Short mmCIF file of C-alpha atoms in Angstrom, two decimals:
data_model
loop_
_atom_site.label_atom_id
_atom_site.label_comp_id
_atom_site.label_asym_id
_atom_site.label_seq_id
_atom_site.Cartn_x
_atom_site.Cartn_y
_atom_site.Cartn_z
CA MET S 608 -36.65 -41.47 -33.17
CA ASP S 609 -39.41 -39.56 -34.29
CA LEU S 610 -42.51 -41.06 -32.90
CA LYS S 611 -44.95 -38.53 -34.69
CA GLY S 612 -48.04 -40.34 -35.46
CA LYS S 613 -47.85 -43.39 -33.99
CA GLY S 614 -50.26 -42.80 -30.92
CA LEU S 615 -53.74 -44.14 -31.03
CA THR S 616 -56.24 -42.51 -33.73
CA LEU S 617 -59.85 -42.99 -33.44
CA ASN S 618 -60.31 -45.40 -36.21
CA GLU S 619 -58.48 -48.55 -33.62
CA VAL S 620 -61.05 -47.15 -30.97
CA ASN S 621 -63.26 -49.75 -29.60
CA PRO S 622 -65.96 -49.61 -31.99
CA CYS S 623 -68.42 -50.18 -28.89
CA ALA S 624 -67.17 -46.99 -27.14
CA ARG S 625 -67.08 -45.05 -30.65
CA SER S 626 -70.76 -45.26 -31.21
CA ILE S 627 -71.44 -43.52 -28.45
CA GLU S 628 -72.65 -40.02 -29.06
CA VAL S 629 -72.14 -37.20 -26.81
CA LEU S 630 -75.92 -36.41 -25.42
CA ASP S 631 -77.46 -32.70 -26.09
CA LYS S 632 -78.28 -32.39 -22.04
CA GLU S 633 -74.28 -32.55 -21.76
CA PHE S 634 -73.67 -29.12 -24.14
CA ILE S 635 -76.58 -27.26 -22.08
CA ARG S 636 -74.94 -28.20 -18.90
CA MET S 637 -71.45 -27.13 -20.43
CA ARG S 638 -72.87 -23.68 -20.90
CA ALA S 639 -74.89 -23.69 -17.60
CA ARG S 640 -71.57 -24.05 -16.12
CA GLU S 641 -70.23 -21.36 -18.04
CA ILE S 642 -73.31 -18.94 -17.21
CA ARG S 643 -72.71 -19.54 -13.78
CA LYS S 644 -69.04 -18.03 -13.73
CA GLU S 645 -70.18 -15.42 -15.74
CA LEU S 646 -72.81 -14.60 -12.58
CA LEU S 647 -70.01 -15.05 -10.18
CA GLN S 648 -67.92 -12.23 -12.70
CA GLY S 649 -70.86 -9.83 -12.14
CA MET S 650 -71.95 -10.62 -15.86
CA LYS S 651 -75.56 -8.74 -15.72
CA LYS S 652 -78.65 -11.31 -17.33
CA PRO S 653 -82.19 -11.62 -17.00
CA TYR S 654 -81.70 -13.46 -13.57
CA LYS S 655 -79.35 -13.72 -10.73
CA LYS S 656 -79.60 -17.25 -10.42
CA LEU S 657 -79.00 -20.26 -12.48
CA ILE S 658 -81.85 -23.10 -11.86
CA ASP S 659 -81.17 -26.29 -12.72
CA VAL S 660 -83.43 -28.95 -12.94
CA SER S 661 -82.14 -31.64 -15.39
CA SER S 662 -80.99 -33.98 -13.50
CA GLY S 663 -82.08 -36.54 -10.84
CA ASP S 664 -79.52 -35.34 -8.04
CA ALA S 665 -81.79 -34.23 -5.48
CA HIS S 666 -78.81 -33.12 -3.13
CA MET S 667 -77.54 -31.02 -5.86
CA ALA S 668 -81.24 -29.37 -6.08
CA GLY S 669 -80.77 -28.65 -2.14
CA MET S 670 -82.45 -31.48 -0.27
CA LYS S 671 -81.20 -32.06 2.67
CA PRO S 672 -79.42 -35.23 3.60
CA ILE S 673 -81.07 -37.49 6.43
CA SER S 674 -79.54 -37.33 9.72
CA PHE S 675 -79.30 -40.72 10.93
CA LEU S 676 -77.57 -41.86 7.91
CA ARG S 677 -74.43 -39.13 7.87
CA GLN S 678 -74.43 -39.73 11.83
CA VAL S 679 -73.82 -43.84 11.41
CA LEU S 680 -71.10 -42.57 8.87
CA ALA S 681 -69.17 -39.97 10.66
CA VAL S 682 -69.20 -42.58 13.68
CA CYS S 683 -68.28 -45.67 10.94
CA LEU S 684 -65.61 -43.20 9.05
CA TYR S 685 -64.27 -41.93 12.86
CA PRO S 686 -64.63 -44.62 15.20
CA GLU S 687 -63.38 -42.54 18.18
CA LEU S 688 -66.78 -40.82 17.99
CA LEU S 689 -67.87 -44.36 19.38
CA HIS S 690 -66.70 -42.60 22.71
CA SER S 691 -68.32 -39.33 22.36
CA ASP S 692 -72.14 -38.15 23.50
CA ARG S 693 -72.73 -35.92 20.52
CA PHE S 694 -74.95 -38.78 18.79
CA PRO S 695 -78.04 -40.70 19.96
CA ALA S 696 -77.05 -44.19 21.45
CA ASP S 697 -78.68 -46.02 18.51
CA VAL S 698 -76.64 -44.28 16.39
CA LYS S 699 -73.60 -45.65 17.75
CA GLN S 700 -74.64 -48.80 18.20
CA ARG S 701 -75.19 -49.33 14.43
CA ALA S 702 -72.13 -47.93 13.98
CA GLN S 703 -70.66 -50.33 15.85
CA ARG S 704 -72.19 -53.54 14.65
CA LEU S 705 -71.24 -51.95 10.77
CA LEU S 706 -67.60 -51.49 11.35
CA LYS S 707 -67.77 -55.47 13.08
CA ASN S 708 -68.61 -56.51 9.70
CA CYS S 709 -65.78 -54.95 8.04
CA GLU S 710 -62.47 -56.48 7.62
CA GLY S 711 -60.47 -55.08 10.25
CA GLY S 712 -63.20 -53.17 11.37
CA SER S 713 -62.78 -50.55 9.06
CA LEU S 714 -64.27 -48.84 6.25
CA GLY S 715 -61.23 -48.74 4.28
CA SER S 716 -61.10 -52.63 3.76
CA TYR S 717 -62.54 -54.58 0.82
CA SER S 718 -65.71 -56.28 1.03
CA PRO S 719 -66.56 -59.48 -0.44
CA PRO S 720 -67.40 -59.07 -4.20
CA CYS S 721 -71.74 -59.32 -3.81
CA GLY S 722 -71.37 -57.04 -0.49
CA ILE S 723 -71.46 -57.58 3.13
CA LEU S 724 -73.15 -60.47 3.88
CA SER S 725 -75.09 -58.84 7.15
CA ILE S 726 -76.13 -55.55 4.67
CA ARG S 727 -77.46 -58.28 2.02
CA ARG S 728 -79.41 -59.94 4.78
CA ASN S 729 -81.05 -56.51 5.33
CA VAL S 730 -81.84 -56.06 1.89
CA SER S 731 -83.27 -59.27 1.79
CA GLU S 732 -85.58 -58.46 4.92
CA PHE S 733 -86.46 -55.29 3.29
CA ILE S 734 -87.70 -56.91 0.01
CA SER S 735 -89.84 -59.62 2.01
CA GLN S 736 -91.65 -57.26 3.74
CA ARG S 737 -91.97 -54.31 1.01
CA ASP S 738 -93.92 -58.04 -0.81
CA ARG S 739 -95.76 -58.82 1.74
CA GLY S 740 -93.79 -61.94 2.64
CA VAL S 741 -92.64 -63.33 -0.73
CA PRO S 742 -89.49 -64.99 0.01
CA SER S 743 -85.79 -63.31 -0.87
CA ASP S 744 -82.48 -64.86 -0.11
CA PRO S 745 -79.42 -63.14 0.50
CA ASP S 746 -77.47 -65.40 -2.12
CA ASN S 747 -79.48 -63.80 -4.17
CA ILE S 748 -78.74 -59.80 -4.03
CA PHE S 749 -75.50 -58.47 -5.85
CA ILE S 750 -74.37 -55.13 -4.11
CA THR S 751 -73.05 -52.70 -6.56
CA SER S 752 -71.43 -49.36 -6.96
CA GLY S 753 -74.95 -48.00 -8.17
CA GLY S 754 -78.06 -48.80 -10.49
CA GLN S 755 -75.55 -48.02 -13.80
CA ASP S 756 -73.24 -50.58 -12.77
CA ALA S 757 -75.67 -53.30 -11.76
CA ILE S 758 -77.11 -52.71 -15.41
CA ARG S 759 -73.92 -52.74 -16.86
CA CYS S 760 -73.01 -56.61 -15.16
CA ILE S 761 -76.25 -57.70 -16.48
CA LEU S 762 -75.93 -56.46 -19.86
CA LYS S 763 -72.44 -58.21 -19.87
CA ILE S 764 -73.88 -61.47 -18.85
CA LEU S 765 -76.74 -61.32 -21.31
CA VAL S 766 -75.28 -59.47 -24.59
CA HIS S 767 -73.09 -61.58 -27.61
CA GLY S 768 -73.44 -62.05 -30.77
CA GLU S 769 -73.14 -60.55 -34.27
CA GLY S 770 -75.64 -59.64 -37.32
CA HIS S 771 -78.60 -61.70 -36.53
CA ALA S 772 -77.47 -63.55 -33.57
CA GLN S 773 -76.26 -59.87 -32.01
CA THR S 774 -78.07 -59.80 -28.66
CA GLY S 775 -81.00 -57.33 -28.67
CA VAL S 776 -82.70 -55.44 -25.34
CA LEU S 777 -86.07 -54.02 -25.50
CA MET S 778 -86.05 -50.39 -24.09
CA PRO S 779 -88.50 -47.98 -23.65
CA VAL S 780 -89.39 -44.92 -25.64
CA PRO S 781 -88.55 -42.51 -23.77
CA SER S 782 -86.41 -43.79 -21.39
CA TYR S 783 -83.09 -43.22 -19.14
CA SER S 784 -80.61 -42.17 -21.01
CA TYR S 785 -77.24 -43.67 -19.95
CA PHE S 786 -79.02 -47.35 -20.37
CA LYS S 787 -78.99 -46.82 -24.25
CA ILE S 788 -75.00 -46.45 -23.64
CA ALA S 789 -74.83 -49.52 -21.52
CA VAL S 790 -76.49 -51.63 -23.99
CA LEU S 791 -73.92 -50.26 -27.39
CA GLU S 792 -71.16 -50.25 -24.99
CA CYS S 793 -71.90 -53.89 -23.96
CA GLY S 794 -72.24 -54.46 -28.15
CA GLY S 795 -75.56 -55.00 -27.87
CA ALA S 796 -78.31 -53.48 -30.56
CA ILE S 797 -81.34 -51.74 -29.18
CA VAL S 798 -84.96 -52.25 -29.90
CA PRO S 799 -87.29 -49.32 -28.82
CA TYR S 800 -90.65 -49.76 -28.07
CA HIS S 801 -92.94 -46.33 -27.62
CA LEU S 802 -95.01 -46.08 -24.01
CA SER S 803 -98.23 -44.49 -25.37
CA GLU S 804 -98.24 -40.75 -24.40
CA GLU S 805 -101.99 -40.70 -25.37
CA GLN S 806 -102.96 -42.98 -21.93
CA GLY S 807 -100.83 -41.45 -19.77
CA TRP S 808 -97.16 -43.17 -20.90
CA ASP S 809 -98.65 -46.69 -20.38
CA LEU S 810 -96.89 -49.61 -21.26
CA GLN S 811 -98.99 -51.53 -23.80
CA VAL S 812 -98.35 -55.04 -24.90
CA VAL S 813 -99.31 -55.03 -28.46
CA GLU S 814 -96.43 -52.11 -28.99
CA LEU S 815 -94.06 -54.67 -27.22
CA ARG S 816 -95.20 -57.74 -29.89
CA ARG S 817 -94.86 -54.92 -32.68
CA ALA S 818 -91.10 -53.70 -31.62
CA LEU S 819 -90.46 -57.99 -31.18
CA GLN S 820 -91.68 -58.91 -34.54
CA THR S 821 -89.88 -55.72 -36.25
CA ALA S 822 -86.19 -56.43 -34.18
CA ARG S 823 -86.00 -60.36 -35.15
CA GLY S 824 -84.85 -59.25 -38.62
CA HIS S 825 -81.71 -57.79 -37.83
CA CYS S 826 -80.99 -59.02 -34.29
CA SER S 827 -82.01 -61.58 -31.70
CA PRO S 828 -84.10 -59.91 -28.25
CA ARG S 829 -83.11 -61.49 -25.64
CA ALA S 830 -83.90 -58.53 -22.53
CA LEU S 831 -87.00 -56.55 -22.17
CA TYR S 832 -85.98 -53.09 -19.69
CA ILE S 833 -88.65 -51.67 -17.78
CA ILE S 834 -88.46 -48.99 -15.39
CA ASN S 835 -90.99 -48.71 -12.80
CA PRO S 836 -91.98 -45.91 -11.74
CA GLY S 837 -90.77 -44.31 -15.25
CA ASN S 838 -87.93 -42.00 -15.66
CA PRO S 839 -88.70 -39.38 -17.58
CA THR S 840 -92.50 -40.14 -17.70
CA GLY S 841 -93.02 -40.34 -14.14
CA HIS S 842 -95.93 -42.81 -14.84
CA VAL S 843 -96.80 -45.84 -12.41
CA GLN S 844 -97.46 -49.25 -13.68
CA SER S 845 -101.01 -51.01 -12.59
CA ARG S 846 -100.91 -54.70 -11.50
CA LYS S 847 -102.53 -55.48 -14.28
CA SER S 848 -100.11 -54.14 -16.61
CA ILE S 849 -97.15 -55.86 -14.78
CA GLU S 850 -99.21 -59.42 -15.43
CA GLU S 851 -99.55 -58.53 -18.77
CA VAL S 852 -95.94 -57.92 -19.57
CA ILE S 853 -95.04 -60.99 -17.31
CA ARG S 854 -97.02 -63.37 -19.44
CA PHE S 855 -95.25 -61.39 -22.65
CA ALA S 856 -91.75 -62.21 -21.14
CA ALA S 857 -92.75 -65.89 -20.46
CA GLU S 858 -94.24 -66.38 -23.57
CA GLU S 859 -91.11 -64.98 -26.07
CA LYS S 860 -88.78 -66.22 -23.34
CA LEU S 861 -87.21 -62.57 -22.45
CA PHE S 862 -84.80 -61.70 -19.57
CA LEU S 863 -86.84 -59.39 -17.43
CA LEU S 864 -84.28 -56.49 -16.33
CA VAL S 865 -86.87 -53.92 -13.99
CA ASP S 866 -85.34 -50.87 -12.88
CA GLU S 867 -87.59 -49.95 -9.62
CA VAL S 868 -85.17 -47.16 -8.21
CA TYR S 869 -88.38 -44.69 -7.92
CA GLN S 870 -90.55 -47.26 -5.95
CA GLN S 871 -90.18 -45.00 -3.00
CA THR S 872 -91.73 -41.92 -4.54
CA VAL S 873 -95.11 -42.61 -5.24
CA PHE S 874 -97.47 -39.96 -4.95
CA GLY S 875 -100.41 -40.15 -7.59
CA GLU S 876 -103.90 -40.45 -6.30
CA GLY S 877 -104.69 -44.02 -6.62
CA SER S 878 -101.46 -45.08 -7.16
CA ALA S 879 -99.35 -47.26 -5.65
CA PHE S 880 -96.02 -49.48 -6.29
CA VAL S 881 -95.99 -53.19 -7.08
CA SER S 882 -92.82 -54.67 -7.57
CA TYR S 883 -92.78 -57.22 -10.41
CA LYS S 884 -91.13 -59.76 -7.85
CA LYS S 885 -94.28 -59.69 -6.02
CA VAL S 886 -96.84 -59.91 -9.04
CA LEU S 887 -94.84 -62.61 -10.39
CA TYR S 888 -94.54 -64.77 -7.48
CA GLU S 889 -98.30 -64.53 -7.16
CA MET S 890 -99.33 -65.47 -10.71
CA GLY S 891 -97.85 -69.03 -9.32
CA PRO S 892 -95.23 -71.69 -10.28
CA SER S 893 -95.69 -71.26 -14.09
CA TYR S 894 -94.56 -68.22 -13.73
CA SER S 895 -92.63 -67.89 -10.76
CA ASP S 896 -90.67 -70.74 -11.36
CA MET S 897 -89.50 -69.75 -15.19
CA VAL S 898 -89.39 -66.06 -16.00
CA GLU S 899 -86.01 -64.94 -15.05
CA LEU S 900 -85.64 -61.52 -13.22
CA ALA S 901 -83.24 -58.89 -12.21
CA SER S 902 -84.76 -56.00 -10.15
CA LEU S 903 -82.66 -52.62 -9.31
CA HIS S 904 -82.74 -50.59 -6.45
CA SER S 905 -80.48 -48.17 -5.50
CA VAL S 906 -79.61 -45.21 -2.40
CA SER S 907 -79.52 -42.43 -5.39
CA LYS S 908 -83.55 -41.79 -5.63
CA GLY S 909 -85.99 -41.81 -2.75
CA PHE S 910 -85.58 -40.32 0.73
CA THR S 911 -81.94 -40.92 0.95
CA GLY S 912 -80.86 -39.07 -2.41
CA GLU S 913 -77.25 -40.35 -2.15
CA CYS S 914 -76.09 -40.01 -5.64
CA GLY S 915 -72.53 -39.61 -4.58
CA LEU S 916 -72.30 -42.32 -2.40
CA ARG S 917 -72.80 -44.93 -5.37
CA SER S 918 -74.48 -47.98 -3.95
CA GLY S 919 -77.33 -50.24 -5.28
CA TYR S 920 -78.67 -54.08 -5.50
CA VAL S 921 -79.52 -56.20 -7.94
CA GLU S 922 -81.98 -58.80 -7.03
CA PHE S 923 -82.06 -61.75 -9.70
CA VAL S 924 -84.79 -64.50 -9.37
CA ASN S 925 -84.43 -67.72 -11.20
CA LEU S 926 -81.31 -67.30 -12.32
CA ASP S 927 -79.26 -70.36 -13.28
CA PRO S 928 -76.80 -71.17 -11.08
CA GLU S 929 -73.63 -71.22 -13.42
CA VAL S 930 -74.66 -67.81 -14.55
CA LYS S 931 -74.77 -66.39 -11.34
CA LYS S 932 -70.76 -67.66 -10.90
CA CYS S 933 -70.50 -65.69 -13.80
CA ALA S 934 -71.64 -62.54 -12.43
CA ILE S 935 -69.80 -63.10 -9.33
CA ARG S 936 -66.85 -63.50 -11.02
CA LEU S 937 -67.92 -60.42 -13.19
CA LEU S 938 -68.61 -58.36 -9.64
CA GLU S 939 -64.98 -59.89 -8.47
CA MET S 940 -63.15 -57.59 -11.40
CA TYR S 941 -64.04 -54.60 -9.53
CA LEU S 942 -63.02 -55.60 -6.43
CA SER S 943 -65.50 -54.11 -4.31
CA SER S 944 -68.53 -51.75 -4.10
CA SER S 945 -67.76 -48.47 -1.92
CA ILE S 946 -67.93 -49.45 1.94
CA THR S 947 -69.66 -46.00 3.11
CA GLY S 948 -72.19 -46.82 0.11
CA GLN S 949 -73.09 -50.23 1.66
CA ILE S 950 -73.32 -48.53 5.23
CA ALA S 951 -76.19 -45.86 3.37
CA LEU S 952 -77.94 -48.92 1.41
CA ASP S 953 -78.22 -50.59 5.11
CA ILE S 954 -79.92 -47.43 6.17
CA MET S 955 -82.60 -47.51 3.43
CA THR S 956 -83.56 -50.67 3.71
CA ASN S 957 -82.92 -51.16 7.76
CA PRO S 958 -83.94 -47.40 9.18
CA PRO S 959 -84.44 -46.98 12.64
CA GLY S 960 -87.23 -48.85 14.09
CA HIS S 961 -90.35 -47.23 16.39
CA LYS S 962 -88.75 -47.74 19.59
CA ASP S 963 -85.30 -46.23 18.53
CA LEU S 964 -84.35 -42.44 19.51
CA SER S 965 -83.05 -41.42 16.08
CA TYR S 966 -87.07 -42.53 15.14
CA PRO S 967 -88.93 -39.35 15.20
CA ILE S 968 -86.28 -37.67 13.89
CA PHE S 969 -85.73 -39.80 10.87
CA LYS S 970 -89.53 -40.16 10.44
CA ALA S 971 -90.06 -36.63 10.06
CA GLU S 972 -87.15 -35.79 7.86
CA CYS S 973 -88.55 -39.10 5.55
CA GLN S 974 -92.05 -37.58 5.43
CA ALA S 975 -90.77 -33.92 4.82
CA ILE S 976 -88.91 -34.92 2.00
CA LEU S 977 -91.62 -37.34 0.34
CA GLU S 978 -94.51 -34.30 0.74
CA THR S 979 -91.89 -31.76 -0.87
CA LEU S 980 -91.85 -33.93 -3.78
CA ALA S 981 -95.04 -34.58 -3.99
CA HIS S 982 -96.16 -30.96 -3.31
CA ASN S 983 -93.82 -29.82 -5.79
CA ALA S 984 -94.93 -32.04 -8.35
CA ARG S 985 -98.78 -30.49 -7.78
CA ARG S 986 -97.36 -27.38 -8.08
CA VAL S 987 -95.39 -27.53 -11.11
CA GLN S 988 -98.08 -29.17 -12.99
CA LYS S 989 -100.44 -26.51 -12.08
CA THR S 990 -97.87 -23.77 -13.64
CA LEU S 991 -97.66 -26.34 -16.61
CA ASP S 992 -101.71 -25.94 -16.90
CA SER S 993 -100.97 -22.08 -17.68
CA LEU S 994 -98.65 -22.33 -20.28
CA PRO S 995 -99.60 -22.18 -23.99
CA GLY S 996 -97.81 -24.45 -26.49
CA VAL S 997 -97.11 -27.05 -23.60
CA SER S 998 -98.93 -30.24 -22.93
CA TYR S 999 -98.30 -33.16 -19.78
CA GLN S 1000 -99.50 -36.66 -18.62
CA PRO S 1001 -100.29 -36.26 -14.63
CA VAL S 1002 -96.90 -37.35 -12.93
CA GLN S 1003 -97.80 -40.04 -10.47
CA GLY S 1004 -94.05 -40.76 -9.15
CA SER S 1005 -90.25 -41.06 -9.55
CA LEU S 1006 -88.11 -37.60 -9.41
CA TYR S 1007 -89.90 -36.31 -12.97
CA ILE S 1008 -92.12 -34.61 -15.24
CA PHE S 1009 -92.44 -34.93 -19.18
CA PRO S 1010 -94.01 -32.07 -20.76
CA ARG S 1011 -94.82 -32.14 -24.42
CA LEU S 1012 -93.96 -28.91 -26.53
CA HIS S 1013 -96.17 -27.65 -29.40
CA LEU S 1014 -93.41 -25.48 -30.98
CA PRO S 1015 -94.47 -23.26 -33.57
CA PRO S 1016 -93.72 -24.27 -37.73
CA ARG S 1017 -91.07 -21.16 -37.54
CA ALA S 1018 -89.18 -22.47 -34.15
CA VAL S 1019 -89.09 -25.88 -35.62
CA GLU S 1020 -87.07 -24.06 -38.84
CA GLN S 1021 -85.07 -21.74 -36.70
CA ALA S 1022 -83.76 -24.68 -34.56
CA ARG S 1023 -82.97 -27.11 -37.71
CA ALA S 1024 -81.26 -23.77 -39.44
CA GLU S 1025 -78.65 -23.63 -36.26
CA GLY S 1026 -78.20 -27.30 -36.52
CA MET S 1027 -80.44 -28.31 -33.28
CA GLU S 1028 -83.18 -30.51 -32.18
CA PRO S 1029 -85.98 -28.72 -32.17
CA ASP S 1030 -86.09 -29.41 -28.03
CA ARG S 1031 -82.97 -28.89 -27.66
CA PHE S 1032 -83.18 -25.43 -29.29
CA TYR S 1033 -85.83 -25.09 -26.45
CA CYS S 1034 -83.47 -25.69 -23.33
CA SER S 1035 -80.86 -23.49 -25.01
CA ARG S 1036 -83.24 -20.26 -25.02
CA LEU S 1037 -84.44 -21.04 -21.90
CA LEU S 1038 -81.13 -21.14 -20.15
CA GLU S 1039 -80.11 -18.54 -21.70
CA GLU S 1040 -83.10 -16.17 -21.38
CA ALA S 1041 -84.82 -17.55 -17.74
CA GLY S 1042 -81.49 -19.10 -16.41
CA VAL S 1043 -83.13 -22.71 -16.11
CA CYS S 1044 -81.43 -25.74 -16.92
CA LEU S 1045 -83.86 -28.71 -18.10
CA THR S 1046 -82.63 -32.19 -20.12
CA PRO S 1047 -84.45 -32.02 -24.28
CA GLY S 1048 -86.82 -34.59 -24.95
CA CYS S 1049 -84.38 -36.05 -27.91
CA ASP S 1050 -81.79 -37.33 -25.31
CA LEU S 1051 -84.85 -39.41 -23.43
CA GLY S 1052 -86.30 -40.62 -26.81
CA GLN S 1053 -89.88 -39.35 -28.65
CA ARG S 1054 -91.72 -40.57 -31.16
CA GLU S 1055 -90.48 -38.32 -34.56
CA GLY S 1056 -92.36 -34.90 -35.26
CA THR S 1057 -92.78 -34.93 -30.87
CA TYR S 1058 -90.99 -32.85 -28.93
CA HIS S 1059 -90.38 -32.43 -25.14
CA ILE S 1060 -88.82 -31.75 -22.08
CA ARG S 1061 -87.76 -33.74 -18.74
CA TYR S 1062 -87.80 -31.56 -15.90
CA ARG S 1063 -87.32 -32.47 -11.99
CA PRO S 1064 -89.82 -31.13 -9.40
CA CYS S 1065 -87.56 -30.96 -6.31
CA SER S 1066 -86.77 -28.14 -3.68
CA CYS S 1067 -85.55 -25.91 -5.88
CA CYS S 1068 -88.61 -26.04 -8.17
CA SER S 1069 -90.30 -23.17 -6.70
CA HIS S 1070 -88.61 -20.90 -9.06
CA TRP S 1071 -90.10 -22.35 -12.23
CA ALA S 1072 -93.31 -22.80 -10.80
CA ALA S 1073 -93.65 -18.90 -8.84
CA ASN S 1074 -92.56 -17.43 -12.43
CA PRO S 1075 -94.25 -18.93 -15.31
CA SER S 1076 -93.48 -15.92 -17.19
CA SER S 1077 -89.67 -17.26 -17.83
CA LEU S 1078 -91.24 -20.34 -19.85
CA ARG S 1079 -94.00 -18.40 -21.79
CA ALA S 1080 -91.13 -16.09 -23.04
CA THR S 1081 -89.69 -18.88 -24.79
CA SER S 1082 -92.81 -21.44 -25.31
CA GLN S 1083 -93.46 -19.09 -28.31
CA PRO S 1084 -90.00 -18.56 -30.04
#
């Protein structure tokens, strides 16, 4: 039998999957991997080591894991260590308590679809303490395999329809690049709204109104996505700004989808993280009883930086009970999130207390991580001040800075001639000539005619900060 030509063709692939484009940063990362191999093979380059500051993977960049977290994980994974004197008593007590809440006393078991109840209770207490007593119900908290899975779950509930009835999701420009992919994957329509670069990447309601009115001609906007603190901008919203956004969402009956995974990394002078839930609650019943909100957090960011353990949570506010049942059924399809990740989440939201043996080391490690992030952010900004053709807005939080490139016309022309966006061209040149891997702004969104790069100021950024000449050579191609 001739089976030639009987396989699946691209035209038969789900259109939502087919519409997902490869990000420019993936081409740059592929080249970065090739360069690493070339360096190992002894190929001569203008540098001896490649520095990758393109992603939010803090451990890849050299950040050390929190000792207490890894010790508890070690004991939970190998319970024989409960009988060892190698770990502090509070580590073994925490591990023992966690194992009791696992089916069969083992990390190898499934958990309930929304996560282990005792851990959800700890997350709930963490939220109430963070928000100075605002109530939080464990039944409204779903533990997922990272923030991205939480986003997919929410979008699968919200997104439906075609044509004018197609669900539109308002999304900031610039923004987290994989959110756009998730919306398209679920069959939604992207409704872009621009953050104000001139105002420090501020979110302005007048721009939300413009985007909403424009979108209503081709889709049905139902949700508003916000990242606070901002990725890639490093902006931290003020309480006044949050109140204005909540009023707008209430007027337009929009579901608020708020990504707050960088809440523990705020270091700008005069900046402070305030959760959307806290502001919503304090605005009174006309808002707190009506506006639908989903708030996300993750162990991948902040002082834990445990990207590979894949765990996060979403807290729903004012979600209809029947809709919540749909969300639970969706989570049941994934069976359960990783138990190791749930343990990391438990420790992030319920860390050692002042009286625990592990507290002094835990406190010192967390403080060192956050101080390093703040120091490196200041150092990078000082470096950027010395570079021609580069401007930036001061970073207040998160893990990133998003400088603007003022490229000469010849550089833009050369990039176009090579079939690249100008900021991807810049990043490619920087990678080849200086061994620094960055994310081009075209992946994250930007106003037409502007060019940016995203840079993560973490433990290895001293290479760039100490060697500004490596960027200067590329800033004037």
